[in-house]
Amino acid sequence: MMNFNQIIPTPKGYWGDGTYKTFEATVCENEFAIETASFIRYAKKICDIDFTVAEDGAIIVKKCERITAGEYRLEIGEEEGKIIIKAADSDAANAAFGTLLQLMGKNYEGKPQLPKGTVCDKPESKWRGLLIDCARRNHSAALLKKYVDLCRFYKVKYLHIHFTDDENYTLPSKAFPKMTTPENCYSYEELAEIDNYAYENGVSIIPELDTPGHTTRIMKCYPEIFDKEGILGFHAEAIEGTKAIYREICEMFPDSPYIHIGGDEAPRDMWKECPHCQQRIKDNNLKNEAELQSYVNSRIEAHLNKNGRKMIGWDEILEGGVSRDATIMSWRGTMGGIAAAKKG
């Protein structure tokens, strides 16, 4: 059993009198049904306590519109025999339940026992995420679900999974089946299971397909479509093929609000020597290779938006210009994030 000063992440405010209270293992019916069901599953998994939903449950969950997005207030034992959660939204309810799981122990009768007190918290930033690389290191579907468990427990909202790189393409594909790595490829059933599991537990999967760099396997398997002089081509057939791959990813992850397009370490020096690339720059009145990359990114972004998703890319995509709706992740230091923030 933990004390308030051991909650992760450290909440904005907490106080208690040092005593512990015992409660019935029941939750009142409330509008956060998915979040409540997730809590009940994890209470069994982590604490070996069987919670049930009851009309007069010990845990009372209320939606509060007077507090900001993601914010919650958790009152433990302030009202005798009751735990009261006031949550702004589903993310806040998940976070409050996560705090309960971190604090919870059980007494000799198997009933939940928690420190008496109050916790008030909200995210420091809108993005709490974890990145896993499945392209260079094999992670089973079962292990990815354990990462979801960790995200759920530590209130991490986004699980970013890097699925593809030069060496491996770990996603199935009906449009281009040859590019998948047979010995290191997830099945459609496994991906659906991971996506559903994440959704049920308040975690959003962010799948990443890295383009136009880190695409060696794609080009080797389908050179007639994607390869122009050893680089991912910018001709219409290659762009349409890339859009088809992203469309498949949208279908595989229907609950993902974002799709990550990579965009890092694109072979711009090779584009300088490629006559096809230079002709594309000239034909579209582009200034340089960075703008050539953005020329394709804008089409991919429009395609993702059409499928109800937002685009994320690494900070290199800023160099040729991006839309205000794009999200930037900066892997080369803080300057990319600062530059993106200045651009809105």
mmCIF file of C-alpha atoms in Angstrom:
data_model
loop_
_atom_site.group_PDB
_atom_site.id
_atom_site.type_symbol
_atom_site.label_atom_id
_atom_site.label_comp_id
_atom_site.label_asym_id
_atom_site.label_seq_id
_atom_site.Cartn_x
_atom_site.Cartn_y
_atom_site.Cartn_z
ATOM 1 C CA MET A 1 0.000 0.000 0.000
ATOM 2 C CA MET A 2 1.308 3.429 -0.939
ATOM 3 C CA ASN A 3 1.152 6.863 0.635
ATOM 4 C CA PHE A 4 0.060 10.004 -1.194
ATOM 5 C CA ASN A 5 3.672 11.109 -1.745
ATOM 6 C CA GLN A 6 4.287 7.956 -3.812
ATOM 7 C CA ILE A 7 1.639 8.644 -6.464
ATOM 8 C CA ILE A 8 3.061 8.663 -10.016
ATOM 9 C CA PRO A 9 3.054 11.225 -11.587
ATOM 10 C CA THR A 10 3.149 13.452 -8.500
ATOM 11 C CA PRO A 11 -0.278 15.127 -8.285
ATOM 12 C CA LYS A 12 -0.845 18.872 -8.094
ATOM 13 C CA GLY A 13 -2.108 18.621 -4.547
ATOM 14 C CA TYR A 14 -2.807 16.036 -1.859
ATOM 15 C CA TRP A 15 -3.349 15.894 1.867
ATOM 16 C CA GLY A 16 -4.244 13.279 4.450
ATOM 17 C CA ASP A 17 -4.191 12.614 8.183
ATOM 18 C CA GLY A 18 -2.021 9.490 8.075
ATOM 19 C CA THR A 19 -4.823 7.051 8.819
ATOM 20 C CA TYR A 20 -6.111 4.225 6.629
ATOM 21 C CA LYS A 21 -9.724 3.344 5.921
ATOM 22 C CA THR A 22 -11.402 0.144 4.776
ATOM 23 C CA PHE A 23 -14.136 0.204 2.135
ATOM 24 C CA GLU A 24 -16.575 -2.136 0.449
ATOM 25 C CA ALA A 25 -15.435 -3.338 -2.991
ATOM 26 C CA THR A 26 -18.299 -1.692 -4.850
ATOM 27 C CA VAL A 27 -18.726 1.108 -7.394
ATOM 28 C CA CYS A 28 -21.912 3.066 -8.023
ATOM 29 C CA GLU A 29 -23.318 3.075 -11.537
ATOM 30 C CA ASN A 30 -22.092 6.167 -13.363
ATOM 31 C CA GLU A 31 -21.697 7.647 -16.844
ATOM 32 C CA PHE A 32 -18.063 6.548 -17.102
ATOM 33 C CA ALA A 33 -18.945 2.901 -17.806
ATOM 34 C CA ILE A 34 -15.854 2.047 -19.883
ATOM 35 C CA GLU A 35 -13.491 3.605 -17.347
ATOM 36 C CA THR A 36 -15.266 1.870 -14.460
ATOM 37 C CA ALA A 37 -15.026 -1.519 -16.196
ATOM 38 C CA SER A 38 -11.303 -0.924 -16.772
ATOM 39 C CA PHE A 39 -10.812 -0.122 -13.075
ATOM 40 C CA ILE A 40 -12.639 -3.285 -12.014
ATOM 41 C CA ARG A 41 -10.416 -5.423 -14.271
ATOM 42 C CA TYR A 42 -7.210 -3.837 -13.004
ATOM 43 C CA ALA A 43 -8.278 -3.992 -9.350
ATOM 44 C CA LYS A 44 -8.522 -7.752 -9.797
ATOM 45 C CA LYS A 45 -5.274 -8.003 -11.764
ATOM 46 C CA ILE A 46 -3.158 -5.767 -9.529
ATOM 47 C CA CYS A 47 -4.757 -5.988 -6.076
ATOM 48 C CA ASP A 48 -6.683 -9.270 -6.355
ATOM 49 C CA ILE A 49 -9.857 -7.501 -5.243
ATOM 50 C CA ASP A 50 -13.199 -8.286 -6.899
ATOM 51 C CA PHE A 51 -15.117 -5.046 -7.337
ATOM 52 C CA THR A 52 -18.744 -5.030 -8.420
ATOM 53 C CA VAL A 53 -21.161 -2.321 -9.552
ATOM 54 C CA ALA A 54 -23.853 -1.622 -6.948
ATOM 55 C CA GLU A 55 -26.626 0.920 -6.494
ATOM 56 C CA ASP A 56 -25.139 2.162 -3.222
ATOM 57 C CA GLY A 57 -21.479 1.561 -4.046
ATOM 58 C CA ALA A 58 -18.583 2.750 -1.918
ATOM 59 C CA ILE A 59 -17.006 4.520 -4.896
ATOM 60 C CA ILE A 60 -19.098 7.369 -6.264
ATOM 61 C CA VAL A 61 -18.079 8.851 -9.603
ATOM 62 C CA LYS A 62 -19.431 12.214 -10.728
ATOM 63 C CA LYS A 63 -18.814 14.268 -13.849
ATOM 64 C CA CYS A 64 -17.848 17.810 -12.929
ATOM 65 C CA GLU A 65 -18.081 20.532 -15.561
ATOM 66 C CA ARG A 66 -16.587 23.239 -13.346
ATOM 67 C CA ILE A 67 -13.023 21.908 -13.654
ATOM 68 C CA THR A 68 -10.664 21.830 -16.637
ATOM 69 C CA ALA A 69 -10.108 19.005 -19.131
ATOM 70 C CA GLY A 70 -8.262 16.052 -17.610
ATOM 71 C CA GLU A 71 -8.717 17.308 -14.048
ATOM 72 C CA TYR A 72 -10.075 15.269 -11.156
ATOM 73 C CA ARG A 73 -10.627 15.458 -7.411
ATOM 74 C CA LEU A 74 -10.446 12.251 -5.369
ATOM 75 C CA GLU A 75 -11.840 12.242 -1.824
ATOM 76 C CA ILE A 76 -11.025 9.089 0.145
ATOM 77 C CA GLY A 77 -12.945 8.559 3.380
ATOM 78 C CA GLU A 78 -13.863 12.217 3.816
ATOM 79 C CA GLU A 79 -17.438 10.938 3.859
ATOM 80 C CA GLU A 80 -17.612 7.822 6.008
ATOM 81 C CA GLY A 81 -17.344 4.645 3.951
ATOM 82 C CA LYS A 82 -17.192 6.516 0.646
ATOM 83 C CA ILE A 83 -14.651 7.339 -2.041
ATOM 84 C CA ILE A 84 -15.804 10.239 -4.212
ATOM 85 C CA ILE A 85 -14.358 10.951 -7.657
ATOM 86 C CA LYS A 86 -15.164 14.225 -9.407
ATOM 87 C CA ALA A 87 -13.863 14.042 -12.969
ATOM 88 C CA ALA A 88 -13.979 16.506 -15.849
ATOM 89 C CA ASP A 89 -14.038 13.826 -18.545
ATOM 90 C CA SER A 90 -13.168 10.214 -19.348
ATOM 91 C CA ASP A 91 -9.397 10.840 -19.219
ATOM 92 C CA ALA A 92 -9.799 12.405 -15.799
ATOM 93 C CA ALA A 93 -11.900 9.467 -14.582
ATOM 94 C CA ASN A 94 -9.232 7.044 -15.804
ATOM 95 C CA ALA A 95 -6.552 9.062 -14.016
ATOM 96 C CA ALA A 96 -8.527 9.106 -10.764
ATOM 97 C CA PHE A 97 -9.077 5.357 -10.938
ATOM 98 C CA GLY A 98 -5.343 4.995 -11.675
ATOM 99 C CA THR A 99 -4.515 6.882 -8.490
ATOM 100 C CA LEU A 100 -6.834 4.564 -6.553
ATOM 101 C CA LEU A 101 -5.046 1.534 -7.991
ATOM 102 C CA GLN A 102 -1.669 2.946 -6.985
ATOM 103 C CA LEU A 103 -2.838 3.634 -3.423
ATOM 104 C CA MET A 104 -4.904 0.512 -2.884
ATOM 105 C CA GLY A 105 -4.095 -2.376 -0.601
ATOM 106 C CA LYS A 106 -6.379 -4.867 1.112
ATOM 107 C CA ASN A 107 -7.008 -5.877 4.709
ATOM 108 C CA TYR A 108 -7.141 -9.377 6.210
ATOM 109 C CA GLU A 109 -10.740 -9.746 4.982
ATOM 110 C CA GLY A 110 -9.730 -8.960 1.398
ATOM 111 C CA LYS A 111 -11.459 -5.552 1.414
ATOM 112 C CA PRO A 112 -9.843 -2.488 -0.170
ATOM 113 C CA GLN A 113 -7.850 -0.322 2.204
ATOM 114 C CA LEU A 114 -6.617 3.179 1.356
ATOM 115 C CA PRO A 115 -5.125 6.217 3.075
ATOM 116 C CA LYS A 116 -7.705 8.789 4.127
ATOM 117 C CA GLY A 117 -7.330 12.095 2.322
ATOM 118 C CA THR A 118 -7.848 14.073 -0.862
ATOM 119 C CA VAL A 119 -5.974 14.202 -4.169
ATOM 120 C CA CYS A 120 -6.373 16.934 -6.796
ATOM 121 C CA ASP A 121 -4.632 16.567 -10.124
ATOM 122 C CA LYS A 122 -4.568 17.381 -13.821
ATOM 123 C CA PRO A 123 -1.951 16.728 -16.523
ATOM 124 C CA GLU A 124 1.000 19.107 -16.669
ATOM 125 C CA SER A 125 0.748 18.876 -20.463
ATOM 126 C CA LYS A 126 -1.815 17.457 -22.865
ATOM 127 C CA TRP A 127 0.562 14.768 -24.104
ATOM 128 C CA ARG A 128 1.765 11.908 -21.914
ATOM 129 C CA GLY A 129 3.233 9.268 -24.190
ATOM 130 C CA LEU A 130 5.463 6.209 -24.455
ATOM 131 C CA LEU A 131 7.332 5.171 -27.629
ATOM 132 C CA ILE A 132 8.021 1.506 -28.445
ATOM 133 C CA ASP A 133 10.160 0.405 -31.413
ATOM 134 C CA CYS A 134 8.737 -2.793 -32.926
ATOM 135 C CA ALA A 135 10.597 -2.456 -36.234
ATOM 136 C CA ARG A 136 14.074 -3.126 -34.845
ATOM 137 C CA ARG A 137 13.144 -5.327 -31.892
ATOM 138 C CA ASN A 138 10.396 -7.914 -31.805
ATOM 139 C CA HIS A 139 7.682 -7.271 -29.217
ATOM 140 C CA SER A 140 4.900 -9.843 -29.068
ATOM 141 C CA ALA A 141 1.255 -8.804 -29.027
ATOM 142 C CA ALA A 142 1.076 -10.021 -25.426
ATOM 143 C CA LEU A 143 4.006 -7.764 -24.494
ATOM 144 C CA LEU A 144 2.392 -4.765 -26.197
ATOM 145 C CA LYS A 145 -0.699 -5.353 -24.063
ATOM 146 C CA LYS A 146 1.563 -5.254 -20.996
ATOM 147 C CA TYR A 147 2.822 -1.879 -22.182
ATOM 148 C CA VAL A 148 -0.827 -0.802 -22.345
ATOM 149 C CA ASP A 149 -1.144 -1.977 -18.732
ATOM 150 C CA LEU A 150 1.827 0.177 -17.730
ATOM 151 C CA CYS A 151 0.365 3.174 -19.573
ATOM 152 C CA ARG A 152 -2.948 2.646 -17.816
ATOM 153 C CA PHE A 153 -1.329 2.336 -14.383
ATOM 154 C CA TYR A 154 0.925 5.389 -14.768
ATOM 155 C CA LYS A 155 -1.704 7.534 -16.550
ATOM 156 C CA VAL A 156 0.089 7.636 -19.903
ATOM 157 C CA LYS A 157 -2.470 8.495 -22.581
ATOM 158 C CA TYR A 158 -0.599 7.698 -25.816
ATOM 159 C CA LEU A 159 1.298 4.531 -26.813
ATOM 160 C CA HIS A 160 3.322 5.385 -29.911
ATOM 161 C CA ILE A 161 4.402 2.238 -31.784
ATOM 162 C CA HIS A 162 7.127 2.455 -34.441
ATOM 163 C CA PHE A 163 6.067 -0.411 -36.744
ATOM 164 C CA THR A 164 8.278 0.045 -39.828
ATOM 165 C CA ASP A 165 11.850 0.875 -40.766
ATOM 166 C CA ASP A 166 14.508 -0.052 -43.312
ATOM 167 C CA GLU A 167 14.917 -3.537 -41.874
ATOM 168 C CA ASN A 168 11.347 -4.612 -41.189
ATOM 169 C CA TYR A 169 7.739 -3.921 -42.058
ATOM 170 C CA THR A 170 5.835 -5.499 -39.169
ATOM 171 C CA LEU A 171 2.258 -4.734 -40.284
ATOM 172 C CA PRO A 172 0.148 -6.955 -42.544
ATOM 173 C CA SER A 173 -0.860 -5.540 -45.927
ATOM 174 C CA LYS A 174 -3.412 -6.639 -48.465
ATOM 175 C CA ALA A 175 -2.344 -3.967 -50.934
ATOM 176 C CA PHE A 176 1.379 -4.853 -50.820
ATOM 177 C CA PRO A 177 1.758 -8.241 -49.075
ATOM 178 C CA LYS A 178 5.363 -8.840 -50.148
ATOM 179 C CA MET A 179 6.712 -5.977 -48.030
ATOM 180 C CA THR A 180 5.673 -7.516 -44.695
ATOM 181 C CA THR A 181 8.429 -9.322 -42.777
ATOM 182 C CA PRO A 182 7.115 -12.906 -42.438
ATOM 183 C CA GLU A 183 9.018 -13.800 -39.260
ATOM 184 C CA ASN A 184 8.216 -10.497 -37.545
ATOM 185 C CA CYS A 185 4.731 -9.465 -38.617
ATOM 186 C CA TYR A 186 1.625 -8.973 -36.529
ATOM 187 C CA SER A 187 -1.616 -10.512 -37.718
ATOM 188 C CA TYR A 188 -4.788 -8.504 -38.273
ATOM 189 C CA GLU A 189 -6.302 -10.342 -35.309
ATOM 190 C CA GLU A 190 -3.398 -9.400 -33.018
ATOM 191 C CA LEU A 191 -3.560 -5.745 -34.011
ATOM 192 C CA ALA A 192 -7.330 -5.637 -33.477
ATOM 193 C CA GLU A 193 -6.834 -7.197 -30.044
ATOM 194 C CA ILE A 194 -4.155 -4.636 -29.107
ATOM 195 C CA ASP A 195 -6.223 -1.722 -30.405
ATOM 196 C CA ASN A 196 -9.383 -2.850 -28.600
ATOM 197 C CA TYR A 197 -7.470 -3.529 -25.389
ATOM 198 C CA ALA A 198 -5.941 -0.062 -25.483
ATOM 199 C CA TYR A 199 -9.292 1.595 -26.203
ATOM 200 C CA GLU A 200 -11.003 -0.236 -23.346
ATOM 201 C CA ASN A 201 -8.324 1.003 -20.953
ATOM 202 C CA GLY A 202 -8.154 4.644 -22.010
ATOM 203 C CA VAL A 203 -4.917 4.406 -24.016
ATOM 204 C CA SER A 204 -4.642 5.681 -27.613
ATOM 205 C CA ILE A 205 -2.359 3.801 -30.010
ATOM 206 C CA ILE A 206 -0.290 6.047 -32.313
ATOM 207 C CA PRO A 207 0.979 3.842 -35.190
ATOM 208 C CA GLU A 208 4.042 5.044 -37.104
ATOM 209 C CA LEU A 209 4.883 4.269 -40.742
ATOM 210 C CA ASP A 210 8.143 6.064 -41.474
ATOM 211 C CA THR A 211 8.236 7.824 -44.878
ATOM 212 C CA PRO A 212 9.887 8.924 -47.119
ATOM 213 C CA GLY A 213 13.112 7.843 -45.371
ATOM 214 C CA HIS A 214 13.664 4.454 -43.723
ATOM 215 C CA THR A 215 11.719 2.716 -46.503
ATOM 216 C CA THR A 216 14.322 0.266 -47.875
ATOM 217 C CA ARG A 217 12.108 -2.782 -47.464
ATOM 218 C CA ILE A 218 9.143 -1.157 -49.191
ATOM 219 C CA MET A 219 11.303 -0.152 -52.163
ATOM 220 C CA LYS A 220 13.047 -3.524 -52.456
ATOM 221 C CA CYS A 221 9.779 -5.441 -52.447
ATOM 222 C CA TYR A 222 7.989 -3.165 -54.923
ATOM 223 C CA PRO A 223 10.662 -1.325 -56.940
ATOM 224 C CA GLU A 224 8.347 -0.934 -59.914
ATOM 225 C CA ILE A 225 6.036 1.250 -57.802
ATOM 226 C CA PHE A 226 8.149 2.953 -55.167
ATOM 227 C CA ASP A 227 11.800 2.914 -56.263
ATOM 228 C CA LYS A 228 13.373 5.644 -58.374
ATOM 229 C CA GLU A 229 17.167 5.368 -58.451
ATOM 230 C CA GLY A 230 17.336 3.864 -54.967
ATOM 231 C CA ILE A 231 14.966 6.298 -53.229
ATOM 232 C CA LEU A 232 11.247 6.420 -52.546
ATOM 233 C CA GLY A 233 9.828 8.022 -55.657
ATOM 234 C CA PHE A 234 7.767 11.194 -55.874
ATOM 235 C CA HIS A 235 5.871 10.153 -58.992
ATOM 236 C CA ALA A 236 2.095 9.768 -58.884
ATOM 237 C CA GLU A 237 2.116 5.966 -58.619
ATOM 238 C CA ALA A 238 4.422 6.029 -55.592
ATOM 239 C CA ILE A 239 2.344 8.711 -53.859
ATOM 240 C CA GLU A 240 -0.875 6.775 -54.454
ATOM 241 C CA GLY A 241 0.798 3.586 -53.213
ATOM 242 C CA THR A 242 1.929 5.363 -50.048
ATOM 243 C CA LYS A 243 -1.583 6.690 -49.483
ATOM 244 C CA ALA A 244 -2.949 3.143 -49.904
ATOM 245 C CA ILE A 245 -0.594 1.922 -47.147
ATOM 246 C CA TYR A 246 -1.691 4.712 -44.796
ATOM 247 C CA ARG A 247 -5.325 3.907 -45.569
ATOM 248 C CA GLU A 248 -4.685 0.319 -44.440
ATOM 249 C CA ILE A 249 -3.136 1.591 -41.206
ATOM 250 C CA CYS A 250 -6.194 3.753 -40.540
ATOM 251 C CA GLU A 251 -8.359 0.664 -40.995
ATOM 252 C CA MET A 252 -6.163 -1.423 -38.674
ATOM 253 C CA PHE A 253 -6.299 1.220 -35.923
ATOM 254 C CA PRO A 254 -9.816 2.679 -36.060
ATOM 255 C CA ASP A 255 -9.520 4.241 -32.592
ATOM 256 C CA SER A 256 -6.238 6.091 -33.224
ATOM 257 C CA PRO A 257 -6.725 9.869 -33.454
ATOM 258 C CA TYR A 258 -3.232 10.373 -34.904
ATOM 259 C CA ILE A 259 -1.107 8.623 -37.530
ATOM 260 C CA HIS A 260 2.654 9.193 -37.358
ATOM 261 C CA ILE A 261 4.358 9.589 -40.746
ATOM 262 C CA GLY A 262 7.949 9.665 -39.476
ATOM 263 C CA GLY A 263 9.696 12.059 -41.828
ATOM 264 C CA ASP A 264 13.098 11.887 -40.131
ATOM 265 C CA GLU A 265 16.433 11.388 -41.899
ATOM 266 C CA ALA A 266 14.970 11.618 -45.403
ATOM 267 C CA PRO A 267 17.700 11.130 -48.085
ATOM 268 C CA ARG A 268 17.701 14.715 -49.323
ATOM 269 C CA ASP A 269 21.303 14.483 -50.556
ATOM 270 C CA MET A 270 20.210 11.681 -52.870
ATOM 271 C CA TRP A 271 17.289 13.769 -54.065
ATOM 272 C CA LYS A 272 19.750 16.460 -55.141
ATOM 273 C CA GLU A 273 21.352 13.933 -57.519
ATOM 274 C CA CYS A 274 18.060 12.450 -58.726
ATOM 275 C CA PRO A 275 16.837 13.953 -62.053
ATOM 276 C CA HIS A 276 13.265 12.839 -61.361
ATOM 277 C CA CYS A 277 13.282 14.651 -57.991
ATOM 278 C CA GLN A 278 14.787 17.784 -59.465
ATOM 279 C CA GLN A 279 12.213 17.780 -62.227
ATOM 280 C CA ARG A 280 9.456 17.468 -59.619
ATOM 281 C CA ILE A 281 10.916 20.468 -57.759
ATOM 282 C CA LYS A 282 10.992 22.485 -60.968
ATOM 283 C CA ASP A 283 7.519 21.481 -62.132
ATOM 284 C CA ASN A 284 5.927 22.487 -58.823
ATOM 285 C CA ASN A 285 7.896 25.690 -58.248
ATOM 286 C CA LEU A 286 9.519 24.332 -55.101
ATOM 287 C CA LYS A 287 12.642 25.899 -53.609
ATOM 288 C CA ASN A 288 14.534 22.843 -52.422
ATOM 289 C CA GLU A 289 14.459 19.205 -51.293
ATOM 290 C CA ALA A 290 12.858 20.068 -47.940
ATOM 291 C CA GLU A 291 9.911 21.581 -49.795
ATOM 292 C CA LEU A 292 9.795 18.495 -52.005
ATOM 293 C CA GLN A 293 9.289 16.390 -48.894
ATOM 294 C CA SER A 294 6.549 18.753 -47.714
ATOM 295 C CA TYR A 295 4.950 18.530 -51.167
ATOM 296 C CA VAL A 296 4.327 14.822 -50.525
ATOM 297 C CA ASN A 297 3.549 15.267 -46.809
ATOM 298 C CA SER A 298 0.739 17.699 -47.630
ATOM 299 C CA ARG A 299 -0.914 15.059 -49.804
ATOM 300 C CA ILE A 300 -0.482 12.399 -47.136
ATOM 301 C CA GLU A 301 -1.914 14.755 -44.513
ATOM 302 C CA ALA A 302 -4.954 15.540 -46.666
ATOM 303 C CA HIS A 303 -5.453 11.796 -47.125
ATOM 304 C CA LEU A 304 -5.230 11.172 -43.361
ATOM 305 C CA ASN A 305 -7.611 14.052 -42.632
ATOM 306 C CA LYS A 306 -10.068 12.558 -45.122
ATOM 307 C CA ASN A 307 -9.901 9.368 -43.047
ATOM 308 C CA GLY A 308 -10.589 11.293 -39.837
ATOM 309 C CA ARG A 309 -7.009 11.364 -38.532
ATOM 310 C CA LYS A 310 -4.405 13.980 -37.699
ATOM 311 C CA MET A 311 -0.793 13.806 -38.877
ATOM 312 C CA ILE A 312 2.255 13.656 -36.615
ATOM 313 C CA GLY A 313 5.836 13.824 -37.873
ATOM 314 C CA TRP A 314 9.372 14.233 -36.558
ATOM 315 C CA ASP A 315 10.803 17.754 -36.453
ATOM 316 C CA GLU A 316 12.522 17.521 -39.878
ATOM 317 C CA ILE A 317 9.153 18.003 -41.583
ATOM 318 C CA LEU A 318 9.100 21.590 -40.294
ATOM 319 C CA GLU A 319 11.936 22.538 -42.652
ATOM 320 C CA GLY A 320 9.847 22.483 -45.815
ATOM 321 C CA GLY A 321 6.714 23.898 -44.205
ATOM 322 C CA VAL A 322 3.743 22.168 -42.596
ATOM 323 C CA SER A 323 0.101 22.962 -41.997
ATOM 324 C CA ARG A 324 -1.014 24.398 -38.658
ATOM 325 C CA ASP A 325 -2.967 21.194 -38.018
ATOM 326 C CA ALA A 326 0.143 18.976 -38.045
ATOM 327 C CA THR A 327 1.709 17.844 -34.761
ATOM 328 C CA ILE A 328 5.488 17.851 -34.370
ATOM 329 C CA MET A 329 7.649 15.540 -32.256
ATOM 330 C CA SER A 330 11.214 16.763 -31.784
ATOM 331 C CA TRP A 331 13.814 13.983 -31.481
ATOM 332 C CA ARG A 332 16.846 16.202 -32.146
ATOM 333 C CA GLY A 333 16.438 18.363 -29.051
ATOM 334 C CA THR A 334 14.080 21.051 -27.842
ATOM 335 C CA MET A 335 14.525 23.500 -30.732
ATOM 336 C CA GLY A 336 12.157 21.616 -33.047
ATOM 337 C CA GLY A 337 9.417 21.737 -30.426
ATOM 338 C CA ILE A 338 10.023 25.445 -29.835
ATOM 339 C CA ALA A 339 9.913 26.158 -33.574
ATOM 340 C CA ALA A 340 6.668 24.193 -33.939
ATOM 341 C CA ALA A 341 5.075 26.054 -31.021
ATOM 342 C CA LYS A 342 5.990 29.402 -32.591
ATOM 343 C CA LYS A 343 4.293 28.320 -35.813
ATOM 344 C CA GLY A 344 1.147 27.489 -33.879
#
